[in-house]
CSV table of C-alpha atoms and ligand atoms in Angstrom, one decimal:
chain,number,residue,atom,x,y,z
A,1,MET,CA,136.3,-160.5,134.7
A,2,ALA,CA,135.1,-162.2,137.9
A,3,ILE,CA,131.9,-164.1,137.2
A,4,ASN,CA,130.8,-166.4,139.8
A,5,TRP,CA,129.0,-169.3,138.2
A,6,PHE,CA,126.8,-171.2,140.7
A,7,PRO,CA,129.7,-172.6,142.7
A,8,GLY,CA,127.6,-175.3,144.4
A,9,HIS,CA,126.3,-176.6,141.1
A,10,MET,CA,129.8,-176.5,139.6
A,11,HIS,CA,131.3,-178.5,142.4
A,12,LYS,CA,128.6,-181.1,142.2
A,13,ALA,CA,128.9,-181.4,138.4
A,14,ARG,CA,132.7,-181.8,138.6
A,15,LYS,CA,132.3,-184.5,141.2
A,16,GLU,CA,129.7,-186.4,139.2
A,17,ILE,CA,131.5,-186.1,135.9
A,18,LYS,CA,134.7,-187.2,137.5
A,19,LYS,CA,132.9,-190.3,138.7
A,20,VAL,CA,131.0,-191.1,135.6
A,21,MET,CA,133.5,-190.2,132.9
A,22,PRO,CA,135.9,-193.1,133.4
A,23,GLN,CA,132.9,-195.5,132.8
A,24,MET,CA,132.3,-194.0,129.4
A,25,ASP,CA,133.7,-195.5,126.1
A,26,LEU,CA,133.3,-192.3,124.3
A,27,ILE,CA,132.4,-188.6,124.9
A,28,ILE,CA,130.5,-186.3,122.6
A,29,GLU,CA,131.0,-182.6,123.3
A,30,VAL,CA,128.6,-180.3,121.6
A,31,LEU,CA,130.1,-176.9,120.7
A,32,ASP,CA,128.5,-173.8,119.1
A,33,ALA,CA,130.1,-173.7,115.6
A,34,ARG,CA,130.3,-169.9,115.8
A,35,ILE,CA,132.5,-170.1,118.9
A,36,PRO,CA,134.1,-173.6,119.1
A,37,PHE,CA,136.8,-172.4,121.5
A,38,SER,CA,134.7,-170.2,123.8
A,39,SER,CA,131.9,-172.8,124.0
A,40,GLU,CA,134.2,-175.5,125.3
A,41,ASN,CA,133.7,-176.8,128.8
A,42,PRO,CA,136.9,-176.6,130.7
A,43,LEU,CA,136.3,-179.9,132.5
A,44,VAL,CA,136.5,-182.0,129.2
A,45,PRO,CA,140.2,-181.6,128.6
A,46,THR,CA,141.1,-182.0,132.3
A,47,LEU,CA,139.0,-185.1,132.9
A,48,ARG,CA,138.9,-186.9,129.5
A,49,GLY,CA,142.1,-188.8,129.8
A,50,ASP,CA,142.4,-191.2,126.8
A,51,THR,CA,138.7,-191.5,126.1
A,52,PRO,CA,137.9,-190.8,122.5
A,53,LEU,CA,136.1,-187.5,122.0
A,54,ILE,CA,133.8,-186.4,119.2
A,55,ARG,CA,133.4,-182.7,119.0
A,56,VAL,CA,130.1,-181.6,117.3
A,57,LEU,CA,130.2,-178.2,115.8
A,58,ASN,CA,126.5,-177.5,116.1
A,59,LYS,CA,124.4,-174.7,114.7
A,60,ARG,CA,126.4,-174.9,111.5
A,61,ASP,CA,123.7,-173.0,109.7
A,62,LEU,CA,124.6,-169.9,111.7
A,63,ALA,CA,128.4,-170.1,111.4
A,64,ASP,CA,130.8,-169.1,108.6
A,65,PRO,CA,131.5,-172.3,106.6
A,66,ALA,CA,135.1,-171.5,105.7
A,67,ILE,CA,135.9,-170.8,109.4
A,68,THR,CA,134.1,-173.9,110.5
A,69,GLU,CA,136.4,-175.9,108.3
A,70,GLN,CA,139.5,-174.3,109.9
A,71,TRP,CA,138.1,-175.2,113.3
A,72,GLN,CA,137.6,-178.8,112.3
A,73,GLU,CA,141.2,-179.1,111.2
A,74,TRP,CA,142.5,-177.3,114.3
A,75,LEU,CA,140.5,-179.4,116.7
A,76,GLU,CA,141.4,-182.7,115.1
A,77,ARG,CA,145.1,-182.1,115.8
A,78,GLU,CA,144.4,-183.2,119.3
A,79,ARG,CA,144.9,-186.9,119.9
A,80,GLY,CA,141.7,-189.0,120.0
A,81,VAL,CA,139.5,-186.2,118.7
A,82,ARG,CA,137.3,-186.2,115.7
A,83,THR,CA,134.8,-183.5,114.6
A,84,ILE,CA,131.5,-183.4,112.8
A,85,THR,CA,129.3,-180.4,111.9
A,86,LEU,CA,125.6,-180.4,112.4
A,87,THR,CA,122.5,-178.4,112.0
A,88,HIS,CA,119.1,-179.2,113.6
A,89,ASN,CA,116.6,-181.8,112.3
A,90,GLN,CA,119.0,-183.6,110.0
A,91,ARG,CA,118.6,-187.1,111.4
A,92,ASN,CA,120.8,-188.8,108.7
A,93,GLU,CA,123.6,-186.4,109.5
A,94,ALA,CA,123.2,-186.7,113.2
A,95,MET,CA,123.4,-190.5,112.8
A,96,GLY,CA,126.9,-189.8,111.4
A,97,ILE,CA,127.9,-189.3,115.0
A,98,LEU,CA,127.1,-192.9,115.8
A,99,LYS,CA,129.0,-194.1,112.8
A,100,LEU,CA,132.0,-192.0,113.9
A,101,ALA,CA,131.6,-193.4,117.4
A,102,GLU,CA,131.9,-196.9,115.9
A,103,GLU,CA,135.0,-196.0,114.0
A,104,MET,CA,136.6,-194.6,117.1
A,105,THR,CA,136.1,-197.6,119.3
A,106,PRO,CA,137.3,-200.5,117.0
A,107,ASP,CA,138.1,-202.8,119.9
A,108,HIS,CA,134.7,-202.5,121.6
A,109,ASP,CA,132.5,-205.6,121.0
A,110,ARG,CA,129.0,-204.3,121.0
A,111,GLN,CA,127.5,-207.8,120.9
A,112,LYS,CA,129.0,-208.3,124.3
A,113,SER,CA,128.3,-204.9,126.0
A,114,ALA,CA,126.7,-201.6,125.2
A,115,LEU,CA,128.9,-198.8,124.0
A,116,ARG,CA,128.5,-196.1,126.7
A,117,VAL,CA,128.5,-192.6,125.3
A,118,MET,CA,128.2,-189.4,127.3
A,119,ILE,CA,127.0,-186.2,125.6
A,120,LEU,CA,127.9,-182.9,127.2
A,121,GLY,CA,128.2,-179.2,126.5
A,122,ILE,CA,127.5,-175.9,128.0
A,123,PRO,CA,123.9,-174.7,128.1
A,124,ASN,CA,122.1,-173.7,124.9
A,125,VAL,CA,124.6,-175.3,122.4
A,126,GLY,CA,121.9,-177.8,121.3
A,127,LYS,CA,122.5,-181.0,123.3
A,128,SER,CA,118.8,-181.7,123.9
A,129,THR,CA,118.0,-181.1,120.2
A,130,ILE,CA,120.7,-183.6,119.2
A,131,ILE,CA,119.6,-186.2,121.8
A,132,ASN,CA,116.1,-186.0,120.5
A,133,THR,CA,117.2,-186.3,116.9
A,134,LEU,CA,119.3,-189.3,117.7
A,135,ALA,CA,116.5,-190.9,119.7
A,136,GLY,CA,114.0,-190.2,117.0
A,137,ARG,CA,111.6,-188.9,119.6
A,138,PRO,CA,111.4,-186.2,122.2
A,139,VAL,CA,113.2,-187.6,125.2
A,140,ALA,CA,115.0,-184.4,126.3
A,141,LYS,CA,113.5,-180.9,126.9
A,142,THR,CA,114.9,-178.3,124.6
A,143,GLY,CA,115.0,-174.5,125.0
A,144,ASN,CA,114.4,-173.1,128.4
A,145,GLU,CA,115.2,-176.1,130.5
A,146,PRO,CA,116.4,-175.5,134.0
A,147,ALA,CA,120.1,-175.2,134.4
A,148,VAL,CA,120.5,-178.5,136.3
A,149,THR,CA,119.5,-181.8,134.6
A,150,ARG,CA,117.9,-184.0,137.1
A,151,ALA,CA,118.7,-187.8,137.4
A,152,GLN,CA,121.3,-189.1,135.0
A,153,GLN,CA,119.4,-190.7,132.2
A,154,ALA,CA,120.5,-193.2,129.6
A,155,ILE,CA,118.9,-193.4,126.2
A,156,LYS,CA,119.0,-196.6,124.2
A,157,LEU,CA,120.1,-196.0,120.6
A,158,PRO,CA,120.5,-198.4,117.7
A,159,ASP,CA,123.5,-200.8,117.6
A,160,ASN,CA,123.6,-201.2,121.3
A,161,ILE,CA,124.7,-197.7,122.1
A,162,LEU,CA,123.7,-196.1,125.4
A,163,LEU,CA,123.6,-192.4,125.5
A,164,TYR,CA,124.0,-190.6,128.8
A,165,ASP,CA,122.9,-187.0,129.2
A,166,THR,CA,125.2,-184.6,131.1
A,167,PRO,CA,125.0,-184.9,134.8
A,168,GLY,CA,124.5,-181.3,136.0
A,169,PHE,CA,125.3,-177.9,134.9
A,170,LEU,CA,128.4,-177.3,132.7
A,171,TRP,CA,129.8,-173.8,132.7
A,172,PRO,CA,131.8,-172.2,130.0
A,173,LYS,CA,135.3,-170.9,130.4
A,174,LEU,CA,135.4,-167.1,130.7
A,175,SER,CA,139.0,-166.3,130.2
A,176,PRO,CA,140.5,-164.8,128.1
A,177,GLU,CA,137.9,-162.0,128.6
A,178,ALA,CA,136.9,-162.2,124.9
A,179,CYS,CA,135.4,-165.6,125.5
A,180,GLY,CA,132.8,-164.1,127.9
A,181,TYR,CA,131.8,-161.5,125.3
A,182,ARG,CA,131.5,-164.0,122.5
A,183,LEU,CA,129.4,-166.3,124.7
A,184,ALA,CA,127.2,-163.4,125.5
A,185,ILE,CA,126.8,-162.4,121.9
A,186,THR,CA,125.5,-165.9,121.0
A,187,GLY,CA,123.2,-165.8,124.0
A,188,ALA,CA,124.9,-168.6,125.8
A,189,ILE,CA,125.3,-166.5,128.9
A,190,ARG,CA,122.7,-164.0,130.1
A,191,SER,CA,123.3,-160.4,129.4
A,192,ALA,CA,122.8,-159.6,133.1
A,193,VAL,CA,126.4,-160.9,133.6
A,194,LEU,CA,127.9,-158.4,131.2
A,195,ASP,CA,126.6,-155.0,130.3
A,196,PHE,CA,124.2,-155.4,127.4
A,197,GLU,CA,125.5,-152.4,125.4
A,198,ASP,CA,129.1,-153.4,126.0
A,199,VAL,CA,128.4,-156.8,124.5
A,200,ALA,CA,126.8,-155.2,121.4
A,201,LEU,CA,129.8,-152.9,121.1
A,202,PHE,CA,132.1,-155.8,121.2
A,203,GLU,CA,130.1,-157.4,118.4
A,204,ALA,CA,130.0,-154.2,116.4
A,205,ASP,CA,133.8,-153.8,116.6
A,206,TYR,CA,134.2,-157.4,115.5
A,207,LEU,CA,131.8,-157.1,112.6
A,208,ILE,CA,133.5,-154.0,111.2
A,209,GLN,CA,136.7,-155.9,110.8
A,210,ALA,CA,135.5,-159.4,110.1
A,211,TYR,CA,132.4,-158.9,108.0
A,212,PRO,CA,132.5,-155.3,106.5
A,213,GLU,CA,130.6,-156.1,103.4
A,214,GLN,CA,127.7,-157.9,105.2
A,215,VAL,CA,127.5,-155.0,107.7
A,216,LYS,CA,127.3,-152.4,105.0
A,217,ALA,CA,124.7,-154.3,103.0
A,218,ARG,CA,122.5,-155.2,106.0
A,219,TYR,CA,122.3,-151.6,107.4
A,220,GLY,CA,122.4,-149.8,104.0
A,221,LEU,CA,125.7,-148.0,104.6
A,222,ASP,CA,127.7,-146.6,101.7
A,223,GLN,CA,130.8,-146.4,103.8
A,224,LEU,CA,132.2,-148.6,106.5
A,225,PRO,CA,132.1,-146.9,109.9
A,226,VAL,CA,135.5,-146.5,111.5
A,227,ASP,CA,134.7,-148.5,114.6
A,228,GLY,CA,131.9,-150.3,116.5
A,229,LEU,CA,130.6,-147.2,118.1
A,230,ALA,CA,130.4,-145.4,114.8
A,231,LEU,CA,128.6,-148.4,113.4
A,232,MET,CA,126.1,-148.2,116.3
A,233,ASP,CA,125.5,-144.5,115.6
A,234,ALA,CA,125.1,-145.2,111.9
A,235,ILE,CA,122.4,-147.8,112.6
A,236,ALA,CA,120.6,-145.4,115.0
A,237,ALA,CA,120.6,-142.8,112.3
A,238,LYS,CA,119.4,-145.2,109.6
A,239,ARG,CA,116.6,-146.6,111.7
A,240,ARG,CA,115.7,-143.4,113.5
A,241,PHE,CA,116.5,-144.9,116.9
A,242,PHE,CA,116.7,-141.7,119.0
A,243,ALA,CA,116.3,-141.3,122.7
A,244,ARG,CA,115.1,-138.1,124.4
A,245,GLY,CA,117.2,-135.1,123.3
A,246,GLY,CA,117.9,-136.7,119.9
A,247,ILE,CA,120.8,-138.8,121.1
A,248,PRO,CA,121.3,-142.2,119.5
A,249,ASP,CA,119.3,-144.9,121.4
A,250,LEU,CA,122.2,-147.4,121.8
A,251,HIS,CA,120.0,-149.8,123.8
A,252,LYS,CA,117.7,-150.2,120.8
A,253,VAL,CA,120.7,-150.5,118.5
A,254,SER,CA,122.2,-153.2,120.8
A,255,GLU,CA,119.0,-155.2,120.6
A,256,VAL,CA,119.0,-155.1,116.8
A,257,LEU,CA,122.7,-156.1,116.6
A,258,LEU,CA,122.4,-158.9,119.0
A,259,ASN,CA,119.1,-160.3,117.7
A,260,GLU,CA,120.1,-160.1,114.1
A,261,PHE,CA,123.3,-161.9,114.9
A,262,ARG,CA,121.6,-164.6,117.0
A,263,ASN,CA,118.9,-165.4,114.6
A,264,GLY,CA,121.1,-165.4,111.5
A,265,THR,CA,119.6,-162.3,109.9
A,266,LEU,CA,123.2,-160.9,109.4
A,267,GLY,CA,124.1,-164.1,107.6
A,268,PRO,CA,126.3,-167.0,108.7
A,269,MET,CA,129.1,-165.6,110.8
A,270,SER,CA,131.7,-166.9,113.2
A,271,LEU,CA,133.0,-165.0,116.1
A,272,GLU,CA,136.4,-166.5,116.5
A,273,THR,CA,139.1,-168.3,114.4
A,274,PRO,CA,141.9,-170.6,115.4
A,275,ASP,CA,144.4,-167.8,114.6
A,276,MET,CA,142.6,-165.4,116.9
A,277,VAL,CA,142.4,-167.7,119.9
A,278,GLU,CA,146.1,-168.7,119.5
A,279,GLN,CA,147.0,-165.0,119.5
A,280,GLU,CA,144.8,-164.3,122.5
A,281,ALA,CA,146.4,-167.3,124.4
A,282,ARG,CA,149.9,-165.9,123.6
A,283,GLU,CA,148.9,-162.5,124.9
A,284,ALA,CA,147.3,-164.0,128.1
A,285,GLU,CA,150.5,-166.0,128.7
A,286,LYS,CA,152.6,-162.8,128.4
A,287,ILE,CA,150.4,-161.0,130.9
A,288,GLU,CA,150.6,-164.0,133.3
A,289,ALA,CA,154.4,-164.1,133.0
A,290,GLU,CA,154.7,-160.4,133.6
A,291,LYS,CA,152.5,-160.7,136.7
A,292,ALA,CA,154.6,-163.6,138.0
A,293,ALA,CA,157.8,-161.6,137.4
A,294,ARG,CA,156.4,-158.7,139.3
A,295,LYS,CA,155.4,-161.0,142.2
A,296,GLU,CA,158.9,-162.5,142.2
A,297,ALA,CA,160.5,-159.0,142.2
A,298,GLY,CA,158.2,-158.0,145.1
A,299,LYS,CA,159.3,-161.1,147.1
A,300,GLY,CA,163.0,-160.2,146.6
A,301,LYS,CA,162.4,-156.7,147.9
A,302,ARG,CA,160.7,-157.9,151.0
A,303,LYS,CA,163.5,-160.4,151.7
A,304,ALA,CA,166.1,-157.7,151.3
B,1,GDP,N1,120.0,-172.2,114.4
B,1,GDP,C1,120.1,-173.3,115.1
B,1,GDP,N2,119.5,-173.4,116.3
B,1,GDP,C2,119.6,-174.6,117.0
B,1,GDP,C3,120.3,-175.7,116.4
B,1,GDP,N3,120.2,-176.7,117.4
B,1,GDP,C4,119.5,-176.2,118.4
B,1,GDP,N4,119.1,-174.9,118.2
B,1,GDP,C5,118.4,-174.1,119.1
B,1,GDP,O1,119.2,-173.7,120.2
B,1,GDP,C6,118.4,-173.6,121.4
B,1,GDP,C7,119.0,-174.5,122.5
B,1,GDP,O2,118.8,-175.9,122.1
B,1,GDP,P1,118.8,-177.1,123.2
B,1,GDP,O3,118.8,-178.4,122.5
B,1,GDP,O4,117.8,-176.9,124.2
B,1,GDP,O5,120.3,-176.8,123.9
B,1,GDP,P2,120.9,-177.5,125.2
B,1,GDP,O6,120.7,-176.4,126.3
B,1,GDP,O7,122.3,-177.7,124.9
B,1,GDP,O8,120.2,-178.7,125.5
B,1,GDP,C8,117.0,-174.0,121.0
B,1,GDP,O9,116.3,-172.8,120.8
B,1,GDP,C9,117.2,-174.8,119.7
B,1,GDP,O10,116.1,-174.7,118.9
B,1,GDP,C10,120.9,-175.6,115.1
B,1,GDP,O11,121.5,-176.5,114.6
B,1,GDP,N5,120.7,-174.4,114.5
B,2,MG,MG1,119.2,-179.4,127.2
């Protein structure tokens, strides 16, 4: 899937982060708890070095608690990484980030110098909401902010902590392909990038196998449809969503599926597990290896 994120912005963000990151004592990456892998920013692992990293699994209220636990364990296997889960407007809990930051920087004397902390994450994961909760006042715009944050701002927090907002626009990774679909389901990337009904179909297929009981209960189905398309047809029939000629109105069904997932009506659900992404990584590796092998074989032929 070739999606061209704003290349100019990306280049600028990379340059700025590369410059600023080494000056930081700690990094906070905000992730969407429903897609902790897909909502990662690919710059973080490449530019972090040894800087301690707190990964916040945010929007916990929308994610499957058992799977969120699996993710915490999986993410914390990486050196220098700790995790915390969060849901909006819980100031006490959010302050737990600062406590964790203290624990992770035992050699830093905050009487002498401020602890410099950078918060980053792809759009819409809830960074601004967290910044405001930590600051105890609205310092960052939430919701429909422009993609590019203007001047780098530092916010003074208790215990001599300086919080730096992300410089620039951070894009998500889009491969394997499933990452793009999951990002679209949560609303992190605009549906203009991927076909709206394809995104809903991806969701429907996933729901059938991951949350069959919730799907049956929500849409009043006695039997589990065999696949995503059958589920979409069943919803159309139940809700009488028919287009001209009596065919199922899949656009309307798509809206229902996506909205009800995004606002939590379907219940707390996660879109990926550590096992799933490991499996997908193995498959992607295999495909890459096959590609490389074919390329080698091609070279050999040309030489001969
Ligand atoms: N359900 C839920 N929504 C949240 C949570 N935190 C933020 N949001 C919503 O997610 C959207 C994006 O939040 P924002 O802080 O602007 O994200 P940013 O783009 O990363 O700065 C807003 O509509 C918030 O109200 C949360 O914990 N749970
Ligand atoms: Mg923001």
